[in-house]
PDB file of C-alpha atoms in Angstrom:
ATOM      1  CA  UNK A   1      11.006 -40.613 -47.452  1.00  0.00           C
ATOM      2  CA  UNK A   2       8.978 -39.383 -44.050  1.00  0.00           C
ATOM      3  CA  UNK A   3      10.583 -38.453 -41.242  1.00  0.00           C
ATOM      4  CA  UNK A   4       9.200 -38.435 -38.070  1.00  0.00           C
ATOM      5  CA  UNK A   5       9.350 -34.715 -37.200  1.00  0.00           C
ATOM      6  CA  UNK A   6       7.565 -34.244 -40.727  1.00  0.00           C
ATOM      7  CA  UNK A   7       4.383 -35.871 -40.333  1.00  0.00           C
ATOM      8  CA  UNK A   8       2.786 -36.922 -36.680  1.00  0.00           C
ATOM      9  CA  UNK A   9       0.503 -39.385 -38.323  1.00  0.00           C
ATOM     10  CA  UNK A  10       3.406 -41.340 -39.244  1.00  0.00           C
ATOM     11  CA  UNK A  11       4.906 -41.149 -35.782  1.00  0.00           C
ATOM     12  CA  UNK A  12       1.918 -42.012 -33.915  1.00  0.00           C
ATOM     13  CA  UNK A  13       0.991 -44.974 -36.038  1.00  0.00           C
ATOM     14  CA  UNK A  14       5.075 -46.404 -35.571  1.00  0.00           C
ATOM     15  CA  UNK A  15       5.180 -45.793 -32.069  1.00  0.00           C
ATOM     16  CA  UNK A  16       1.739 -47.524 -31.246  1.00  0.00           C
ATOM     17  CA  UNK A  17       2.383 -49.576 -28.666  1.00  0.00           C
ATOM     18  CA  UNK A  18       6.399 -48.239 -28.314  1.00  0.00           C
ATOM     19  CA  UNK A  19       8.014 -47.449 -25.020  1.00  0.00           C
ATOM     20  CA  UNK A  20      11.786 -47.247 -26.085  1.00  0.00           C
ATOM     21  CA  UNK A  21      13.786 -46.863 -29.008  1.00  0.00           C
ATOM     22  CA  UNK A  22      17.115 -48.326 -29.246  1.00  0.00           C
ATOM     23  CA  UNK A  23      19.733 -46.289 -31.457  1.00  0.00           C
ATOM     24  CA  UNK A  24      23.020 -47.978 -32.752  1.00  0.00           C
ATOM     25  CA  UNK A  25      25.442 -45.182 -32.984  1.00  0.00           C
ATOM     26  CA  UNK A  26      27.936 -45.575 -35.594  1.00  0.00           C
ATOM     27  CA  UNK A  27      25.761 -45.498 -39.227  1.00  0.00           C
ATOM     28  CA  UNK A  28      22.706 -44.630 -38.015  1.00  0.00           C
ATOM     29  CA  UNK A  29      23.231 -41.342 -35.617  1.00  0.00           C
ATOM     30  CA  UNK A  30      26.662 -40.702 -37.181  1.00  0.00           C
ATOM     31  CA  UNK A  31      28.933 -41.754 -39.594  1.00  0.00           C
ATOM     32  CA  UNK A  32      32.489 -41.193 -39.127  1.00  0.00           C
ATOM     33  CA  UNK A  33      32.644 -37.484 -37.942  1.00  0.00           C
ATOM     34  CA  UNK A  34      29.312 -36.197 -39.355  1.00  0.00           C
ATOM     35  CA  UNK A  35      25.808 -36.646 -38.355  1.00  0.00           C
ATOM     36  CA  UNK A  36      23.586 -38.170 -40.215  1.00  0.00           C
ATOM     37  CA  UNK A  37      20.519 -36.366 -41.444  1.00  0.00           C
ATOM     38  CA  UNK A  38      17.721 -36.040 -39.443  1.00  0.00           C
ATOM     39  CA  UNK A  39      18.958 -38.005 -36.774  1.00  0.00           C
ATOM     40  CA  UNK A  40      18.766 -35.635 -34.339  1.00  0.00           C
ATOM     41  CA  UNK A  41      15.632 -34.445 -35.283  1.00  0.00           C
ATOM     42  CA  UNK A  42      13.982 -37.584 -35.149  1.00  0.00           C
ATOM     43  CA  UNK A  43      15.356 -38.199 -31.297  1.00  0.00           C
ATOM     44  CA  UNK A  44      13.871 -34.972 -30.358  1.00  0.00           C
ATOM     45  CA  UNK A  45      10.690 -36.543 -32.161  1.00  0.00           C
ATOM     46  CA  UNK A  46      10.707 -39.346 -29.862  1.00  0.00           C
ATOM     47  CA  UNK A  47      11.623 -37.714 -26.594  1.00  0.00           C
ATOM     48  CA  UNK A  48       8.939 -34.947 -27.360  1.00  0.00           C
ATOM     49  CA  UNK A  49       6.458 -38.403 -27.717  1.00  0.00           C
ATOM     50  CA  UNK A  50       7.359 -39.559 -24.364  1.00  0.00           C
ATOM     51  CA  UNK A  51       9.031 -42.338 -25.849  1.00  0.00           C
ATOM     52  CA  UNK A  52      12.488 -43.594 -24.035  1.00  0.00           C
ATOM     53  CA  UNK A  53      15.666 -43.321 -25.931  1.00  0.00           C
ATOM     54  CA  UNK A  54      18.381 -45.309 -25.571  1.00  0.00           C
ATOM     55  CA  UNK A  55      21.990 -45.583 -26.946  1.00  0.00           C
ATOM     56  CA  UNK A  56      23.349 -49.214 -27.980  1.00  0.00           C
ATOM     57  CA  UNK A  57      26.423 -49.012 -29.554  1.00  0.00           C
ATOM     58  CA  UNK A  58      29.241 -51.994 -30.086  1.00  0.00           C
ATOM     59  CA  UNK A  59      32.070 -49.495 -30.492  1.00  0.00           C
ATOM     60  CA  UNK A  60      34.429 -50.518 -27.626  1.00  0.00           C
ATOM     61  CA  UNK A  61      37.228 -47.261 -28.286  1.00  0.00           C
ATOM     62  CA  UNK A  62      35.040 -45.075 -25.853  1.00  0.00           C
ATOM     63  CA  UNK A  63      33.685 -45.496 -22.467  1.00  0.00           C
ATOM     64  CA  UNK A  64      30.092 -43.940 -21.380  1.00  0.00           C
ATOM     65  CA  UNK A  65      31.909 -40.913 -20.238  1.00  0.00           C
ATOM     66  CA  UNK A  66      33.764 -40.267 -23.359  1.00  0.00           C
ATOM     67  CA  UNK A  67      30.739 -40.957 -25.629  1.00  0.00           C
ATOM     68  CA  UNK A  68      28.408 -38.169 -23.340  1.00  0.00           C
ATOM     69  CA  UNK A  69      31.106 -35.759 -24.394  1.00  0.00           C
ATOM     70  CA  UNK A  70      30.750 -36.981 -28.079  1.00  0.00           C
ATOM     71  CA  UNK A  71      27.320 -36.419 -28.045  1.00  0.00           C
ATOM     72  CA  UNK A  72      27.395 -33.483 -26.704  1.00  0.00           C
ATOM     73  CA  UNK A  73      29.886 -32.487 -29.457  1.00  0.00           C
ATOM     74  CA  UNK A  74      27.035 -33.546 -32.257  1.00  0.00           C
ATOM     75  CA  UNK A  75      24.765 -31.269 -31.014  1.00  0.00           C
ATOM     76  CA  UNK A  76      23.225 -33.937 -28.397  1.00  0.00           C
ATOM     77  CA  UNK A  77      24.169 -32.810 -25.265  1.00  0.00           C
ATOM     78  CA  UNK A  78      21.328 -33.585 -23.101  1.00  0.00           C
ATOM     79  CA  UNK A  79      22.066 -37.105 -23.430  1.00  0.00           C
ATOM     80  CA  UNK A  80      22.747 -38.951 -19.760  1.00  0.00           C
ATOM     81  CA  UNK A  81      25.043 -41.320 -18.712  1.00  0.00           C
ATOM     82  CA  UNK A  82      22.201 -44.459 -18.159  1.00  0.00           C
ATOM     83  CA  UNK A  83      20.879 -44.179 -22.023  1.00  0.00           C
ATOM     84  CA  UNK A  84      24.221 -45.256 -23.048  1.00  0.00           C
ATOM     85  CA  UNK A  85      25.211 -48.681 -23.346  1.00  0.00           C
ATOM     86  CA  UNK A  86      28.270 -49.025 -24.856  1.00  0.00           C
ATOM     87  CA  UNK A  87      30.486 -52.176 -26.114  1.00  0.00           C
ATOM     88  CA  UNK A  88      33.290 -51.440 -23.482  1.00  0.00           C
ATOM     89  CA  UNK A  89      30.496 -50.991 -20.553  1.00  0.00           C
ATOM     90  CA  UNK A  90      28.940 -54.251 -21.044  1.00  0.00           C
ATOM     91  CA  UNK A  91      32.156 -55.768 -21.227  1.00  0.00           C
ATOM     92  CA  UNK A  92      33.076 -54.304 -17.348  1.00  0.00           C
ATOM     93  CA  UNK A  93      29.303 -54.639 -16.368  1.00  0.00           C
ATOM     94  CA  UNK A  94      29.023 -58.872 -17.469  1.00  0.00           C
ATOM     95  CA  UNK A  95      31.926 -59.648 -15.253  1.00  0.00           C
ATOM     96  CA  UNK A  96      30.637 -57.501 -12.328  1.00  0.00           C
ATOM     97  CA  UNK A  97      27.497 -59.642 -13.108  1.00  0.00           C
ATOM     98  CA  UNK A  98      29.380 -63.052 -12.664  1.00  0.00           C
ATOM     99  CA  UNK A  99      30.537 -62.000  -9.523  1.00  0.00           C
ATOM    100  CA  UNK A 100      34.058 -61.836 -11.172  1.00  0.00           C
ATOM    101  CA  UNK A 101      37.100 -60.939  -8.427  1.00  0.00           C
ATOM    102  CA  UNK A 102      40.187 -60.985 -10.407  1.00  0.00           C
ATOM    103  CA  UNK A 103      42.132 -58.974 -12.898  1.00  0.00           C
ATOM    104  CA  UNK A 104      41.656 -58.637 -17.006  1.00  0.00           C
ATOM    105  CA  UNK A 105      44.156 -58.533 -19.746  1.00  0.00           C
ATOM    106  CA  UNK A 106      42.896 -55.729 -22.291  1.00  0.00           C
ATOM    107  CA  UNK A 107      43.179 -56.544 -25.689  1.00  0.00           C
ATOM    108  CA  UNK A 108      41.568 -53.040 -26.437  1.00  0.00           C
ATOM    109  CA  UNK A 109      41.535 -49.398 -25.997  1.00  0.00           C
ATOM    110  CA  UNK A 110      40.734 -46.680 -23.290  1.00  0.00           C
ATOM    111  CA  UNK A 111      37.062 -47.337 -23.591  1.00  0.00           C
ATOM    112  CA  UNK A 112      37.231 -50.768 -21.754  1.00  0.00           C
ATOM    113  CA  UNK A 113      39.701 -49.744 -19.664  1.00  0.00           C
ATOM    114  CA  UNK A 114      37.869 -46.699 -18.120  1.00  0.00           C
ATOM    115  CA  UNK A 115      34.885 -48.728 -17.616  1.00  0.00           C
ATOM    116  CA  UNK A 116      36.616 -51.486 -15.942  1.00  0.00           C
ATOM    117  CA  UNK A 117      38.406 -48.957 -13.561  1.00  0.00           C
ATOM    118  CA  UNK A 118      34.980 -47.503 -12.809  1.00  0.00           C
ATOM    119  CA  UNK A 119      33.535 -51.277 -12.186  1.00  0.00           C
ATOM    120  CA  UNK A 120      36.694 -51.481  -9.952  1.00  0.00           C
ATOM    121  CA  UNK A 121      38.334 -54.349 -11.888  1.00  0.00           C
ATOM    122  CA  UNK A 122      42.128 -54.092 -11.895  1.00  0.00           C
ATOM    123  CA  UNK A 123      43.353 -54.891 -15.880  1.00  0.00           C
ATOM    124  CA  UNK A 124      46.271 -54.729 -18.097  1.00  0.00           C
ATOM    125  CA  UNK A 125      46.894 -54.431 -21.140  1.00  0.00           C
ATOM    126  CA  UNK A 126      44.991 -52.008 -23.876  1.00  0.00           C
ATOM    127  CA  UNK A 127      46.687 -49.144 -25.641  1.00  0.00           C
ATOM    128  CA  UNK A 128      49.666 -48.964 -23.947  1.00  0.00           C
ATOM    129  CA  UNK A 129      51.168 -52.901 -24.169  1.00  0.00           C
ATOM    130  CA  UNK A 130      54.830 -52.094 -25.351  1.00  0.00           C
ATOM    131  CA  UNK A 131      55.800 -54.700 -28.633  1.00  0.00           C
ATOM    132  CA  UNK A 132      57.807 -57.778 -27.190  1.00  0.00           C
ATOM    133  CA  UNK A 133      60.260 -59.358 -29.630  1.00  0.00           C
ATOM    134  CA  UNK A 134      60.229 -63.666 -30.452  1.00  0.00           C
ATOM    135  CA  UNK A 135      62.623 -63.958 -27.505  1.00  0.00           C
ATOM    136  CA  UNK A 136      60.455 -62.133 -24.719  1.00  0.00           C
ATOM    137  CA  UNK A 137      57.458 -63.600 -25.836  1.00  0.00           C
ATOM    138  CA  UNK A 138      58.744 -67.032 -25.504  1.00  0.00           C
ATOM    139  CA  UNK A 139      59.866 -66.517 -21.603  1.00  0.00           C
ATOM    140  CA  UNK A 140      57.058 -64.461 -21.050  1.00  0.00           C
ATOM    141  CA  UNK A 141      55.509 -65.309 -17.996  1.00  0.00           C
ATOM    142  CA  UNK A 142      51.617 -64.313 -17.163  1.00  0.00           C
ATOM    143  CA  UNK A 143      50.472 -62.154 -14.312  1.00  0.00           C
ATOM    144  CA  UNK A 144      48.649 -64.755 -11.681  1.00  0.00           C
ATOM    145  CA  UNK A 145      46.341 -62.106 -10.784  1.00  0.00           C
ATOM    146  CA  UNK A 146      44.819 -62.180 -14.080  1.00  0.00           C
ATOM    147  CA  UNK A 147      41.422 -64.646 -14.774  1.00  0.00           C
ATOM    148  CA  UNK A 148      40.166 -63.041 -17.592  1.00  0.00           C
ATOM    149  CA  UNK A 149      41.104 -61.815 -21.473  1.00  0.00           C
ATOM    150  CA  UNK A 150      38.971 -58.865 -22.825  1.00  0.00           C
ATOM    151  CA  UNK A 151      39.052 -58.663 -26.598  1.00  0.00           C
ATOM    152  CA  UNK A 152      37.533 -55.243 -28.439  1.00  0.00           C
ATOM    153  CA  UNK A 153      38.240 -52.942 -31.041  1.00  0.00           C
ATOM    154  CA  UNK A 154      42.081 -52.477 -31.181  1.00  0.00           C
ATOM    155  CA  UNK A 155      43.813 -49.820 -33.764  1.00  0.00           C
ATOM    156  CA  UNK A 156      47.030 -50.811 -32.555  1.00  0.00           C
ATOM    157  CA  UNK A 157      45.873 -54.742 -32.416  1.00  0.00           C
ATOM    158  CA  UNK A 158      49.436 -56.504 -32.878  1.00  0.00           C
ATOM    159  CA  UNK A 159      51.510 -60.142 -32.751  1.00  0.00           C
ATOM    160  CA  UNK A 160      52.509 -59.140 -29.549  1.00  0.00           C
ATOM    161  CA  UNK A 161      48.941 -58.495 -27.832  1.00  0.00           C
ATOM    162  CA  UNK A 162      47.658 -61.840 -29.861  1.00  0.00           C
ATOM    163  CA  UNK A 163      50.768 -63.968 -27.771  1.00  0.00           C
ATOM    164  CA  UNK A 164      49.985 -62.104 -24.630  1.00  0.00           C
ATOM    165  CA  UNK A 165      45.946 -63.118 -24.952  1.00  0.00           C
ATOM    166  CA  UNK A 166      47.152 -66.542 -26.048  1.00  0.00           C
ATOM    167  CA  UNK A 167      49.381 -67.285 -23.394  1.00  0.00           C
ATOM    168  CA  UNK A 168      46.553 -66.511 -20.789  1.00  0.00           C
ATOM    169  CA  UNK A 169      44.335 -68.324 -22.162  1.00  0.00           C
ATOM    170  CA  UNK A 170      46.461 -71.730 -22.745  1.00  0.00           C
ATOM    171  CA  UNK A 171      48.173 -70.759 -19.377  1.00  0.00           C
ATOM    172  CA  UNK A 172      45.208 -71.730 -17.149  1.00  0.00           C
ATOM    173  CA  UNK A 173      41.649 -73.005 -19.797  1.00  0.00           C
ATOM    174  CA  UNK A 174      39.303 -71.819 -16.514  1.00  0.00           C
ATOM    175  CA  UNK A 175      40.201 -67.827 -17.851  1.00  0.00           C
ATOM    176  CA  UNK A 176      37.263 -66.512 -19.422  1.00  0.00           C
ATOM    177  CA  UNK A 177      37.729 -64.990 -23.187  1.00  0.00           C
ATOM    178  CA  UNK A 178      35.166 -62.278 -23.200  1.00  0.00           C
ATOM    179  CA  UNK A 179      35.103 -60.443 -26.597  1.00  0.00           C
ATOM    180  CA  UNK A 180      33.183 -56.659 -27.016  1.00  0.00           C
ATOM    181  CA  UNK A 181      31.139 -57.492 -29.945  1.00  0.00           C
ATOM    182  CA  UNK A 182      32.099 -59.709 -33.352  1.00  0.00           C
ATOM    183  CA  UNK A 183      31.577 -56.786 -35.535  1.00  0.00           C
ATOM    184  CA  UNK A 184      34.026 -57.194 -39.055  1.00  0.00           C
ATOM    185  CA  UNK A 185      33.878 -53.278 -40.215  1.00  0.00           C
ATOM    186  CA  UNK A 186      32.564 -50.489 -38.843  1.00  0.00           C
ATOM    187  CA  UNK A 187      31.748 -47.706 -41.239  1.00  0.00           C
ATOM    188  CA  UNK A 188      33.050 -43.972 -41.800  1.00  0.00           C
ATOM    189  CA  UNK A 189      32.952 -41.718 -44.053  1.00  0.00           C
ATOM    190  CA  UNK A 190      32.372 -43.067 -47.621  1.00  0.00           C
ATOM    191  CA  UNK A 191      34.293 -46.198 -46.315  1.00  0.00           C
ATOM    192  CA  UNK A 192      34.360 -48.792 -43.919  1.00  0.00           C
ATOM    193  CA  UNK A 193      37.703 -50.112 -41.706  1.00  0.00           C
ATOM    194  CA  UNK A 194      38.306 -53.293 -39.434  1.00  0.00           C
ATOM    195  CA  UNK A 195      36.228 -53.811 -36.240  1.00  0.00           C
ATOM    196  CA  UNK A 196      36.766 -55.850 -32.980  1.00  0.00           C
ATOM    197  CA  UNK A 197      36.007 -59.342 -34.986  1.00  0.00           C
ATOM    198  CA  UNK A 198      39.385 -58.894 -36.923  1.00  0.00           C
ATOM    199  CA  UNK A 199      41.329 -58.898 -33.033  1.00  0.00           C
ATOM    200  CA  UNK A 200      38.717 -61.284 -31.327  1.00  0.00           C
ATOM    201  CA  UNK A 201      38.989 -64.070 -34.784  1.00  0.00           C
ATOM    202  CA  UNK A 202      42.680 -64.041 -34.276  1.00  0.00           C
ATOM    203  CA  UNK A 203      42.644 -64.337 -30.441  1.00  0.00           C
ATOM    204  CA  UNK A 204      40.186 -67.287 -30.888  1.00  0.00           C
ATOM    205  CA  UNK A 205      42.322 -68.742 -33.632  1.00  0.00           C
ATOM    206  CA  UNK A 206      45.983 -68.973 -31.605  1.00  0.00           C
ATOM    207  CA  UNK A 207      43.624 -69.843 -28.251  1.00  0.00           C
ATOM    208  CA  UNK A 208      41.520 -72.173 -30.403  1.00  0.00           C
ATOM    209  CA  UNK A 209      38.757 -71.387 -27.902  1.00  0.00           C
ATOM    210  CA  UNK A 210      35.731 -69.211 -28.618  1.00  0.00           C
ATOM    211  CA  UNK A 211      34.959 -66.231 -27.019  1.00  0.00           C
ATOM    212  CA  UNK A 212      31.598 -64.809 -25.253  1.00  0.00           C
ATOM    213  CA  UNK A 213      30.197 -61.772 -26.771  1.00  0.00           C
ATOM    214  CA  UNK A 214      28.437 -59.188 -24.491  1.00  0.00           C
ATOM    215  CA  UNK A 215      28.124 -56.514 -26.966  1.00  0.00           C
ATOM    216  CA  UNK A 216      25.375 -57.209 -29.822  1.00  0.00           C
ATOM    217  CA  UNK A 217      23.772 -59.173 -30.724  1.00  0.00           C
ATOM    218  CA  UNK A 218      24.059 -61.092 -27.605  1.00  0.00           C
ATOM    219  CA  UNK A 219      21.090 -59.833 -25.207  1.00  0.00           C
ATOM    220  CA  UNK A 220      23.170 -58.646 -22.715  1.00  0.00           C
ATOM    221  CA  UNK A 221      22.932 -54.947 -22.839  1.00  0.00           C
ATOM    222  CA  UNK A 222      19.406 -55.740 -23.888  1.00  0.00           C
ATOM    223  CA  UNK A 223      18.269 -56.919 -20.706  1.00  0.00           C
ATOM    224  CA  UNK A 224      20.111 -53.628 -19.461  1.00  0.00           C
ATOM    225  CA  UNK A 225      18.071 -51.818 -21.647  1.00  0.00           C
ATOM    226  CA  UNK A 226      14.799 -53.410 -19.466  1.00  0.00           C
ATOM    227  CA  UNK A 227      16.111 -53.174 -16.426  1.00  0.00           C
ATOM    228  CA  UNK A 228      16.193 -49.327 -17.022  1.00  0.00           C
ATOM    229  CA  UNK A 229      12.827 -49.272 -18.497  1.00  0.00           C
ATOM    230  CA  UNK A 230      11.430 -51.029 -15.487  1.00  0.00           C
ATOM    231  CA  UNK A 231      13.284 -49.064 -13.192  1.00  0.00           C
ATOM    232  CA  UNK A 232      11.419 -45.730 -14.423  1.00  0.00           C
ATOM    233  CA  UNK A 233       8.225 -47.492 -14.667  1.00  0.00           C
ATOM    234  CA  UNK A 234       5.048 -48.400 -12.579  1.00  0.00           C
ATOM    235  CA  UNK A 235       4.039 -51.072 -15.085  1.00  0.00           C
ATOM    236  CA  UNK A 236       5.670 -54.321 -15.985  1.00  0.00           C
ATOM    237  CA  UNK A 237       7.660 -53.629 -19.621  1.00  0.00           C
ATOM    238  CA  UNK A 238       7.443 -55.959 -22.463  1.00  0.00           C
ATOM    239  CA  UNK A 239      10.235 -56.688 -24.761  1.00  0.00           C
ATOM    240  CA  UNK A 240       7.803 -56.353 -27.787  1.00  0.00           C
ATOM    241  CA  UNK A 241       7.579 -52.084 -27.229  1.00  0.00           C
ATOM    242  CA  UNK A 242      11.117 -51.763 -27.499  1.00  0.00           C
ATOM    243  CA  UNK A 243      12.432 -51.061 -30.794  1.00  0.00           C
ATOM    244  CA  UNK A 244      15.763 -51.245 -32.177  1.00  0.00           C
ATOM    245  CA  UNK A 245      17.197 -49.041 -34.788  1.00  0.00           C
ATOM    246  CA  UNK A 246      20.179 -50.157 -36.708  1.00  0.00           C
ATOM    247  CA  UNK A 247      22.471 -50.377 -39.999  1.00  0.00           C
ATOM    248  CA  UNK A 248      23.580 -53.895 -39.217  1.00  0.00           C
ATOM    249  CA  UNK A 249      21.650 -57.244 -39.661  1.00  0.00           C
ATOM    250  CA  UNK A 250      24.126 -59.646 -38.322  1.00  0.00           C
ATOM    251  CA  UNK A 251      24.728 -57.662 -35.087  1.00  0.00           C
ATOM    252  CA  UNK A 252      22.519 -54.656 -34.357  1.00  0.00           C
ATOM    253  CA  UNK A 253      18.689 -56.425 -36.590  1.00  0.00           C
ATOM    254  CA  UNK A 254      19.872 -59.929 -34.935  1.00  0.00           C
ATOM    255  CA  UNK A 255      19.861 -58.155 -31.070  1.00  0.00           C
ATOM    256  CA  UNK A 256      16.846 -56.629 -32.209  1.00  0.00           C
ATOM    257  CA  UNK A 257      15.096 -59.908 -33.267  1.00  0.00           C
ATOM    258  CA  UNK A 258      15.667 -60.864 -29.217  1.00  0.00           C
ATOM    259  CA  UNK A 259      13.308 -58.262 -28.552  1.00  0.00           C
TER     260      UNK A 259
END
């Protein structure tokens, strides 16, 4: 195998044409709490090439915040805020593209939260949603103020969070259903455990609705990708010279294919 710090030949002749590289996170910089080799070197590669690095990951458990200080932990800690797009930020960022005004039920963990508190959209939900018994979920009654059901990656997913998400979304069908990313694993080390699609599959199922994905492979965080591209450029940037890097084909090879 060559790796791009090992031979500038084979660098120059990948990168022809390249502006950005897009990095999934989870499999392909790390894999559960170890970095994979020659990841880092081959980011320093890049940067050193002038080419732009970005961060797309569909792991909803962290916000962009948390993930800068996990980077920094892997021995990456030059990495900004802007070159990370994470599952929980394009969750918070889509409905502050829709012009959205109300509050979210969190079917999810601190990740989404923090970035919908930094979008300034009021939620509920997440981490903390206490277990209801038969009884209390059958009188529950759903906070007005909410017009929108987040669904991501949920360790603690359980019947009571499915009824909650189900009742808003049966309770008034003009909610939107917004899931993180459709993602059925996620891997660690030597194995590979539930992701979001296990929670979002069972919201859709009791809701019989479908929900709208923001994280990959939809091209939302792509075109947030571009937009920082052509923000730090004087010339117009074409989707062909970004580049996607990724251990997935049905979520991070399918964004890619957008490209």
């Amino acid at each position: 195998m060559t790796h791009l710090d090992d031979s500038p030949t084979a660098t120059a002749e990948l990168l022809t044409g390249i502006k950005a590289v897009v990095f999934d996170c989870d499999g392909v910089i790390w894999r559960g709490t170890k970095v994979i080799p020659g990841a880092l070197a081959t980011v320093a590669a890049l940067e050193a090439a002038g080419v732009a690095v970005y961060f797309v990951t569909n792991n909803s458990t962290r916000s962009r915040a948390m993930y800068m200080d996990k980077f920094a932990a892997k021995g990456m800690p030059h990495v900004r805020k802007d070159q990370i797009l994470s599952a929980s930020y394009a969750a918070a960022a889509y409905l502050q593209s829709i012009d959205f005004d109300g509050a979210v039920y969190v079917v999810g963990e601190v990740g989404i939260l923090e970035e919908l508190e930094e979008a300034g959209i009021p939620a509920i939900g997440g981490p903390d949603q206490p277990p209801m018994t038969l009884a209390e979920l059958e009188v529950y009654k759903p906070d007005p103020s909410v017009s929108a059901v987040v669904v991501g990656a949920d360790t603690g997913f359980s019947y009571t969070k499915a009824a909650i998400a189900q009742q808003y979304l049966l309770a008034r069908p003009d909610n939107l259903f917004i899931a993180t990313n459709p993602d059925t694993s996620f891997p660690t080390q030597g194995n590979f455990l539930p992701g979001a699609g296990m929670a979002v599959a069972a919201v859709e199922a009791c809701a019989s609705r479908k929900a709208t994905i923001v994280g990959k492979p939809a091209p939302f965080l792509l075109h947030g990708v571009l937009d920082r591209l052509a923000a730090s450029s004087s010339e117009p940037v074409d989707r062909s010279s970004v580049l996607m890097v990724g251990d997935r084909l049905d979520t991070d090879i399918l964004f890619g294919s957008t490209v």
